[in-house]
Amino acid sequence: MSGQGKNEVWTPLKILQWATPFLTQKGIESARFDAECLIAAALKLDRLKVYLQFDRPLDPAELAVIRDFLSRRSKHEPVAYILGTREFYGKPFKVTPDVLIPRPETEHLVEGALGFLKTLQVQEPKVLDLGVGSGCISICLALEGKAEVFGVDLSKAALKVAEENAQNLGAAVQWREGSWFSALKEGDPAQFHLIVSNPPYIAEAERGEMAPDILDFEPQMALFSGISGLEAYEMIAKDLWQRLLPGGRAYLELHGTRLEAIQKVFGGQAWGLEVLPDLQQLPRVLILKKSSNS
Ligand code: GLN
């Protein structure tokens, strides 16, 4: 928004027409959509409602917020962090740079896990979520799965965000700080009907291929998992079998290119295996089933 005359009148339409090429030039792929979202949020409107006010002159305070939002996006800060919120499974989640931004792909995990919970003939099945981040998985399972949910994370700051989300959305989740299964306390269930995780699964070697939007902003701890990208699965695999009740299941998110290697990590036990694809038909969720007579 530089180069304009001093008394120039800015409208949402004019800013959008300026911002789209500006963000594109800065390497933002979804420039128009992002600009619409940011302008709408700055004006406290739904994205599509901005169109009804396209020719309204903006006041200096509105312009200042829009300018700040667009400048941050031009430096590749994700829209979700700029706005402090992201929708997941139809619910608004608070996000900060302490937590991974919930991804639509993870909704496949939630949907699959909810389907499994429905088949159980138990009241309040016990669920464990390893690595909760914003709490998006734990909270959806607590709200819609009628389950008793325990959510673990190594990051105190992430747990604070998750707790706030649970409060805002009216979900009861028991949060535990610590590393994988060892975060559970005395008195917590020793075994669960369902264990879920969207663990970090990017290999160190892939760092160079990552978009700055992710690499420079999202928590490294939530993204990277050692040289191989498999360390988190290896940690989970150590205790997973004994932590599941007979007939219990684990739903683990993964990246399609690593399915075989991940299956190998869990090769030590007699799991029943199933894979859920995402919308691109790539493997996205690995289901590990412990038979009811084991
Ligand atoms: N469970 C959270 C999510 O799916 C966080 C995952 C993570 O930090 N790797 O968004």
Short mmCIF file of C-alpha atoms and ligand atoms in Angstrom, two decimals:
data_model
loop_
_atom_site.label_atom_id
_atom_site.label_comp_id
_atom_site.label_asym_id
_atom_site.label_seq_id
_atom_site.Cartn_x
_atom_site.Cartn_y
_atom_site.Cartn_z
CA MET A 1 0.00 0.00 0.00
CA SER A 2 2.78 2.35 -0.80
CA GLY A 3 2.95 4.98 -3.47
CA GLN A 4 -0.64 6.12 -2.99
CA GLY A 5 -1.57 9.77 -2.69
CA LYS A 6 -1.97 11.11 0.78
CA ASN A 7 -5.71 11.53 0.57
CA GLU A 8 -6.38 8.40 -1.37
CA VAL A 9 -9.45 6.48 -0.20
CA TRP A 10 -8.88 2.80 0.41
CA THR A 11 -11.72 0.32 0.13
CA PRO A 12 -11.60 -3.46 0.75
CA LEU A 13 -11.73 -4.05 -3.03
CA LYS A 14 -8.86 -1.72 -3.69
CA ILE A 15 -6.72 -3.32 -1.00
CA LEU A 16 -7.50 -6.78 -2.28
CA GLN A 17 -6.49 -5.73 -5.79
CA TRP A 18 -3.25 -4.38 -4.40
CA ALA A 19 -2.55 -7.21 -1.96
CA THR A 20 -2.99 -10.15 -4.32
CA PRO A 21 -0.04 -9.36 -6.60
CA PHE A 22 1.94 -8.09 -3.60
CA LEU A 23 1.68 -11.44 -1.79
CA THR A 24 2.15 -13.42 -5.01
CA GLN A 25 5.40 -11.57 -5.61
CA LYS A 26 6.53 -12.60 -2.13
CA GLY A 27 6.02 -16.25 -3.03
CA ILE A 28 2.65 -16.78 -1.32
CA GLU A 29 0.75 -19.32 -3.40
CA SER A 30 -2.74 -18.72 -2.06
CA ALA A 31 -2.32 -14.94 -2.25
CA ARG A 32 -5.88 -13.92 -3.09
CA PHE A 33 -7.53 -16.29 -0.64
CA ASP A 34 -5.14 -15.33 2.15
CA ALA A 35 -5.63 -11.63 1.47
CA GLU A 36 -9.41 -12.09 1.59
CA CYS A 37 -9.16 -13.95 4.90
CA LEU A 38 -6.87 -11.36 6.45
CA ILE A 39 -8.87 -8.35 5.25
CA ALA A 40 -12.09 -9.97 6.45
CA ALA A 41 -10.60 -10.80 9.85
CA ALA A 42 -9.22 -7.29 10.24
CA LEU A 43 -12.74 -5.96 9.61
CA LYS A 44 -14.22 -8.67 11.88
CA LEU A 45 -16.31 -10.04 9.03
CA ASP A 46 -16.79 -13.46 7.41
CA ARG A 47 -14.68 -13.80 4.30
CA LEU A 48 -17.66 -13.66 1.95
CA LYS A 49 -19.29 -10.73 3.74
CA VAL A 50 -16.38 -8.53 2.70
CA TYR A 51 -17.87 -8.53 -0.76
CA LEU A 52 -20.92 -6.68 0.54
CA GLN A 53 -18.68 -3.89 1.78
CA PHE A 54 -16.26 -3.78 -1.10
CA ASP A 55 -16.66 -0.07 -1.75
CA ARG A 56 -16.82 1.15 1.82
CA PRO A 57 -14.03 3.60 2.69
CA LEU A 58 -11.81 2.18 5.43
CA ASP A 59 -10.80 4.23 8.43
CA PRO A 60 -7.15 4.60 9.52
CA ALA A 61 -7.47 2.09 12.38
CA GLU A 62 -8.85 -0.59 10.04
CA LEU A 63 -6.14 0.17 7.52
CA ALA A 64 -3.43 -0.16 10.15
CA VAL A 65 -4.61 -3.65 11.12
CA ILE A 66 -4.88 -4.76 7.50
CA ARG A 67 -1.43 -3.38 6.77
CA ASP A 68 0.03 -5.30 9.71
CA PHE A 69 -1.67 -8.56 8.73
CA LEU A 70 -0.57 -8.33 5.09
CA SER A 71 2.98 -7.42 6.00
CA ARG A 72 3.22 -10.44 8.33
CA ARG A 73 1.82 -12.76 5.66
CA SER A 74 4.31 -11.36 3.13
CA LYS A 75 7.03 -12.64 5.48
CA HIS A 76 5.37 -16.09 5.27
CA GLU A 77 3.82 -16.14 8.72
CA PRO A 78 0.88 -18.56 8.42
CA VAL A 79 -2.61 -17.04 8.36
CA ALA A 80 -3.62 -19.20 11.35
CA TYR A 81 -0.90 -17.66 13.54
CA ILE A 82 -1.72 -14.14 12.36
CA LEU A 83 -5.38 -14.65 13.27
CA GLY A 84 -4.64 -16.86 16.27
CA THR A 85 -7.26 -19.39 15.27
CA ARG A 86 -7.89 -22.30 12.89
CA GLU A 87 -10.99 -24.35 12.26
CA PHE A 88 -10.69 -28.12 12.72
CA TYR A 89 -13.51 -30.63 12.49
CA GLY A 90 -15.98 -27.74 12.41
CA LYS A 91 -14.71 -26.14 15.62
CA PRO A 92 -12.56 -23.05 16.18
CA PHE A 93 -9.19 -23.80 17.83
CA LYS A 94 -6.90 -21.19 19.29
CA VAL A 95 -3.38 -21.55 17.85
CA THR A 96 -0.10 -19.93 18.81
CA PRO A 97 3.44 -20.60 17.55
CA ASP A 98 3.71 -23.09 20.44
CA VAL A 99 1.41 -25.52 18.65
CA LEU A 100 1.23 -27.13 15.26
CA ILE A 101 -1.55 -25.67 13.12
CA PRO A 102 -4.23 -28.39 12.86
CA ARG A 103 -4.36 -29.81 9.33
CA PRO A 104 -7.47 -30.95 7.47
CA GLU A 105 -5.76 -34.33 6.83
CA THR A 106 -5.87 -35.02 10.56
CA GLU A 107 -9.67 -34.97 10.34
CA HIS A 108 -9.40 -38.42 8.70
CA LEU A 109 -7.80 -39.70 11.88
CA VAL A 110 -10.53 -38.18 14.04
CA GLU A 111 -13.29 -39.53 11.81
CA GLY A 112 -11.80 -43.03 11.77
CA ALA A 113 -11.20 -43.06 15.51
CA LEU A 114 -14.75 -41.84 16.23
CA GLY A 115 -16.10 -44.63 14.02
CA PHE A 116 -14.13 -47.17 16.06
CA LEU A 117 -15.31 -45.71 19.40
CA LYS A 118 -18.91 -46.12 18.25
CA THR A 119 -18.40 -49.86 17.78
CA LEU A 120 -17.26 -50.34 21.39
CA GLN A 121 -19.83 -51.63 23.81
CA VAL A 122 -18.39 -49.69 26.74
CA GLN A 123 -19.39 -46.53 28.53
CA GLU A 124 -16.68 -43.88 28.44
CA PRO A 125 -13.99 -45.78 26.55
CA LYS A 126 -10.48 -44.77 27.58
CA VAL A 127 -8.52 -42.82 24.99
CA LEU A 128 -4.92 -41.61 24.95
CA ASP A 129 -3.63 -38.90 22.57
CA LEU A 130 0.16 -38.71 22.32
CA GLY A 131 1.41 -35.24 21.33
CA VAL A 132 -1.69 -33.06 21.61
CA GLY A 133 -0.41 -29.71 20.27
CA SER A 134 -3.51 -27.49 20.09
CA GLY A 135 -5.53 -30.37 21.55
CA CYS A 136 -7.56 -30.70 18.36
CA ILE A 137 -7.69 -34.52 18.31
CA SER A 138 -8.22 -35.02 22.06
CA ILE A 139 -10.96 -32.42 22.19
CA CYS A 140 -12.89 -33.77 19.19
CA LEU A 141 -12.74 -37.30 20.62
CA ALA A 142 -13.85 -36.11 24.06
CA LEU A 143 -16.74 -34.10 22.63
CA GLU A 144 -17.99 -36.52 20.01
CA GLY A 145 -16.71 -39.89 21.17
CA LYS A 146 -18.20 -39.88 24.68
CA ALA A 147 -14.76 -41.00 25.84
CA GLU A 148 -12.52 -40.38 28.81
CA VAL A 149 -9.56 -38.76 27.13
CA PHE A 150 -5.98 -38.34 28.35
CA GLY A 151 -3.78 -35.98 26.32
CA VAL A 152 0.01 -35.95 26.57
CA ASP A 153 2.53 -33.40 25.37
CA LEU A 154 6.15 -32.67 26.14
CA SER A 155 5.56 -28.94 25.80
CA LYS A 156 4.06 -27.06 28.74
CA ALA A 157 3.26 -24.14 26.45
CA ALA A 158 1.33 -26.40 24.06
CA LEU A 159 -0.63 -27.92 26.92
CA LYS A 160 -1.66 -24.44 28.02
CA VAL A 161 -3.14 -23.79 24.58
CA ALA A 162 -4.81 -27.21 24.54
CA GLU A 163 -6.31 -26.59 27.95
CA GLU A 164 -7.68 -23.24 26.85
CA ASN A 165 -9.21 -24.84 23.76
CA ALA A 166 -10.83 -27.54 25.88
CA GLN A 167 -12.31 -24.89 28.13
CA ASN A 168 -13.59 -22.77 25.24
CA LEU A 169 -15.17 -25.78 23.56
CA GLY A 170 -16.54 -27.37 26.72
CA ALA A 171 -14.47 -30.57 26.53
CA ALA A 172 -13.17 -32.52 29.51
CA VAL A 173 -9.67 -33.84 28.79
CA GLN A 174 -7.03 -34.80 31.33
CA TRP A 175 -3.78 -33.20 30.23
CA ARG A 176 -0.43 -34.73 31.14
CA GLU A 177 2.98 -33.15 30.63
CA GLY A 178 5.85 -35.43 29.67
CA SER A 179 7.32 -37.80 27.16
CA TRP A 180 4.96 -40.27 25.45
CA PHE A 181 3.59 -42.95 27.80
CA SER A 182 5.82 -41.90 30.71
CA ALA A 183 3.74 -38.73 31.10
CA LEU A 184 0.87 -40.75 32.56
CA LYS A 185 0.46 -40.51 36.31
CA GLU A 186 -0.26 -43.03 38.99
CA GLY A 187 -3.95 -43.71 39.02
CA ASP A 188 -4.28 -43.13 35.25
CA PRO A 189 -5.44 -46.12 33.24
CA ALA A 190 -2.68 -48.64 32.50
CA GLN A 191 -4.39 -49.63 29.25
CA PHE A 192 -6.64 -47.88 26.74
CA HIS A 193 -9.31 -48.80 24.23
CA LEU A 194 -7.88 -46.32 21.76
CA ILE A 195 -4.50 -44.63 21.37
CA VAL A 196 -4.15 -41.87 18.79
CA SER A 197 -1.24 -39.75 17.65
CA ASN A 198 -0.25 -37.33 14.96
CA PRO A 199 3.44 -37.49 15.87
CA PRO A 200 6.28 -35.48 14.37
CA TYR A 201 7.34 -37.40 11.27
CA ILE A 202 9.60 -35.23 9.13
CA ALA A 203 13.19 -36.42 8.64
CA GLU A 204 16.03 -33.98 9.35
CA ALA A 205 17.20 -34.47 5.77
CA GLU A 206 13.91 -33.02 4.51
CA ARG A 207 14.49 -29.69 6.24
CA GLY A 208 15.80 -28.11 3.04
CA GLU A 209 12.64 -28.98 1.08
CA MET A 210 10.23 -27.36 3.48
CA ALA A 211 8.24 -24.21 2.85
CA PRO A 212 9.33 -21.27 5.02
CA ASP A 213 5.70 -20.94 6.16
CA ILE A 214 6.15 -24.20 8.07
CA LEU A 215 9.87 -24.34 8.79
CA ASP A 216 10.28 -20.81 10.12
CA PHE A 217 7.08 -20.66 12.16
CA GLU A 218 5.75 -23.98 13.41
CA PRO A 219 7.31 -25.67 16.47
CA GLN A 220 10.28 -27.80 15.38
CA MET A 221 9.42 -30.31 18.08
CA ALA A 222 6.05 -30.94 16.45
CA LEU A 223 7.57 -31.45 13.01
CA PHE A 224 10.90 -33.26 13.14
CA SER A 225 11.60 -36.77 14.31
CA GLY A 226 15.29 -37.52 14.04
CA ILE A 227 17.42 -38.43 11.03
CA SER A 228 14.91 -40.98 9.76
CA GLY A 229 11.68 -39.20 10.62
CA LEU A 230 10.72 -42.41 12.44
CA GLU A 231 11.89 -41.75 16.00
CA ALA A 232 8.48 -40.82 17.36
CA TYR A 233 6.95 -44.02 15.95
CA GLU A 234 9.82 -46.00 17.51
CA MET A 235 9.10 -44.43 20.89
CA ILE A 236 5.39 -45.19 20.55
CA ALA A 237 6.08 -48.74 19.35
CA LYS A 238 8.02 -49.62 22.51
CA ASP A 239 4.93 -49.61 24.73
CA LEU A 240 1.97 -49.53 22.38
CA TRP A 241 1.04 -53.23 22.53
CA GLN A 242 0.98 -53.44 26.32
CA ARG A 243 -0.82 -50.10 26.63
CA LEU A 244 -3.78 -51.23 24.51
CA LEU A 245 -6.60 -53.30 25.93
CA PRO A 246 -7.40 -56.52 24.07
CA GLY A 247 -9.55 -55.48 21.10
CA GLY A 248 -8.04 -51.99 21.32
CA ARG A 249 -6.68 -49.98 18.43
CA ALA A 250 -4.15 -47.28 17.63
CA TYR A 251 -4.76 -44.66 14.93
CA LEU A 252 -1.48 -43.04 13.88
CA GLU A 253 -1.09 -40.31 11.31
CA LEU A 254 1.72 -40.64 8.79
CA HIS A 255 3.04 -39.33 5.53
CA GLY A 256 2.24 -41.60 2.60
CA THR A 257 5.82 -41.94 1.43
CA ARG A 258 6.90 -43.65 4.65
CA LEU A 259 4.15 -46.21 5.17
CA GLU A 260 6.34 -49.27 4.67
CA ALA A 261 9.10 -48.08 6.99
CA ILE A 262 6.55 -47.23 9.68
CA GLN A 263 4.84 -50.60 9.39
CA LYS A 264 8.25 -52.17 9.96
CA VAL A 265 8.67 -50.19 13.18
CA PHE A 266 5.54 -51.92 14.50
CA GLY A 267 6.59 -55.28 13.09
CA GLY A 268 7.37 -56.91 16.46
CA GLN A 269 3.76 -57.71 17.37
CA ALA A 270 0.82 -59.52 15.84
CA TRP A 271 -1.06 -56.39 14.80
CA GLY A 272 -4.01 -56.40 12.45
CA LEU A 273 -3.21 -53.58 10.03
CA GLU A 274 -5.38 -51.21 8.05
CA VAL A 275 -4.59 -47.95 6.27
CA LEU A 276 -6.93 -45.00 5.73
CA PRO A 277 -6.27 -42.84 2.66
CA ASP A 278 -6.65 -39.07 2.52
CA LEU A 279 -8.47 -37.11 -0.19
CA GLN A 280 -5.45 -37.45 -2.49
CA GLN A 281 -5.73 -41.22 -2.02
CA LEU A 282 -2.38 -41.28 -0.21
CA PRO A 283 -1.97 -43.40 2.93
CA ARG A 284 -2.62 -41.06 5.85
CA VAL A 285 -3.61 -43.07 8.91
CA LEU A 286 -2.19 -46.40 10.03
CA ILE A 287 -4.58 -48.44 12.16
CA LEU A 288 -3.00 -51.06 14.44
CA LYS A 289 -5.49 -53.54 15.87
CA LYS A 290 -4.85 -55.75 18.86
CA SER A 291 -7.10 -58.78 18.67
CA SER A 292 -9.56 -59.31 21.49
CA ASN A 293 -7.99 -62.62 22.52
CA SER A 294 -4.46 -61.27 22.91
N1 GLN B 1 -2.17 -33.52 17.68
C1 GLN B 1 -1.89 -32.21 17.17
C2 GLN B 1 -2.38 -32.09 15.74
O1 GLN B 1 -2.69 -33.05 15.12
C3 GLN B 1 -0.40 -31.89 17.26
C4 GLN B 1 0.46 -32.80 16.45
C5 GLN B 1 1.93 -32.44 16.54
O2 GLN B 1 2.30 -31.52 17.25
N2 GLN B 1 2.74 -33.19 15.82
O3 GLN B 1 -2.46 -31.03 15.20
#
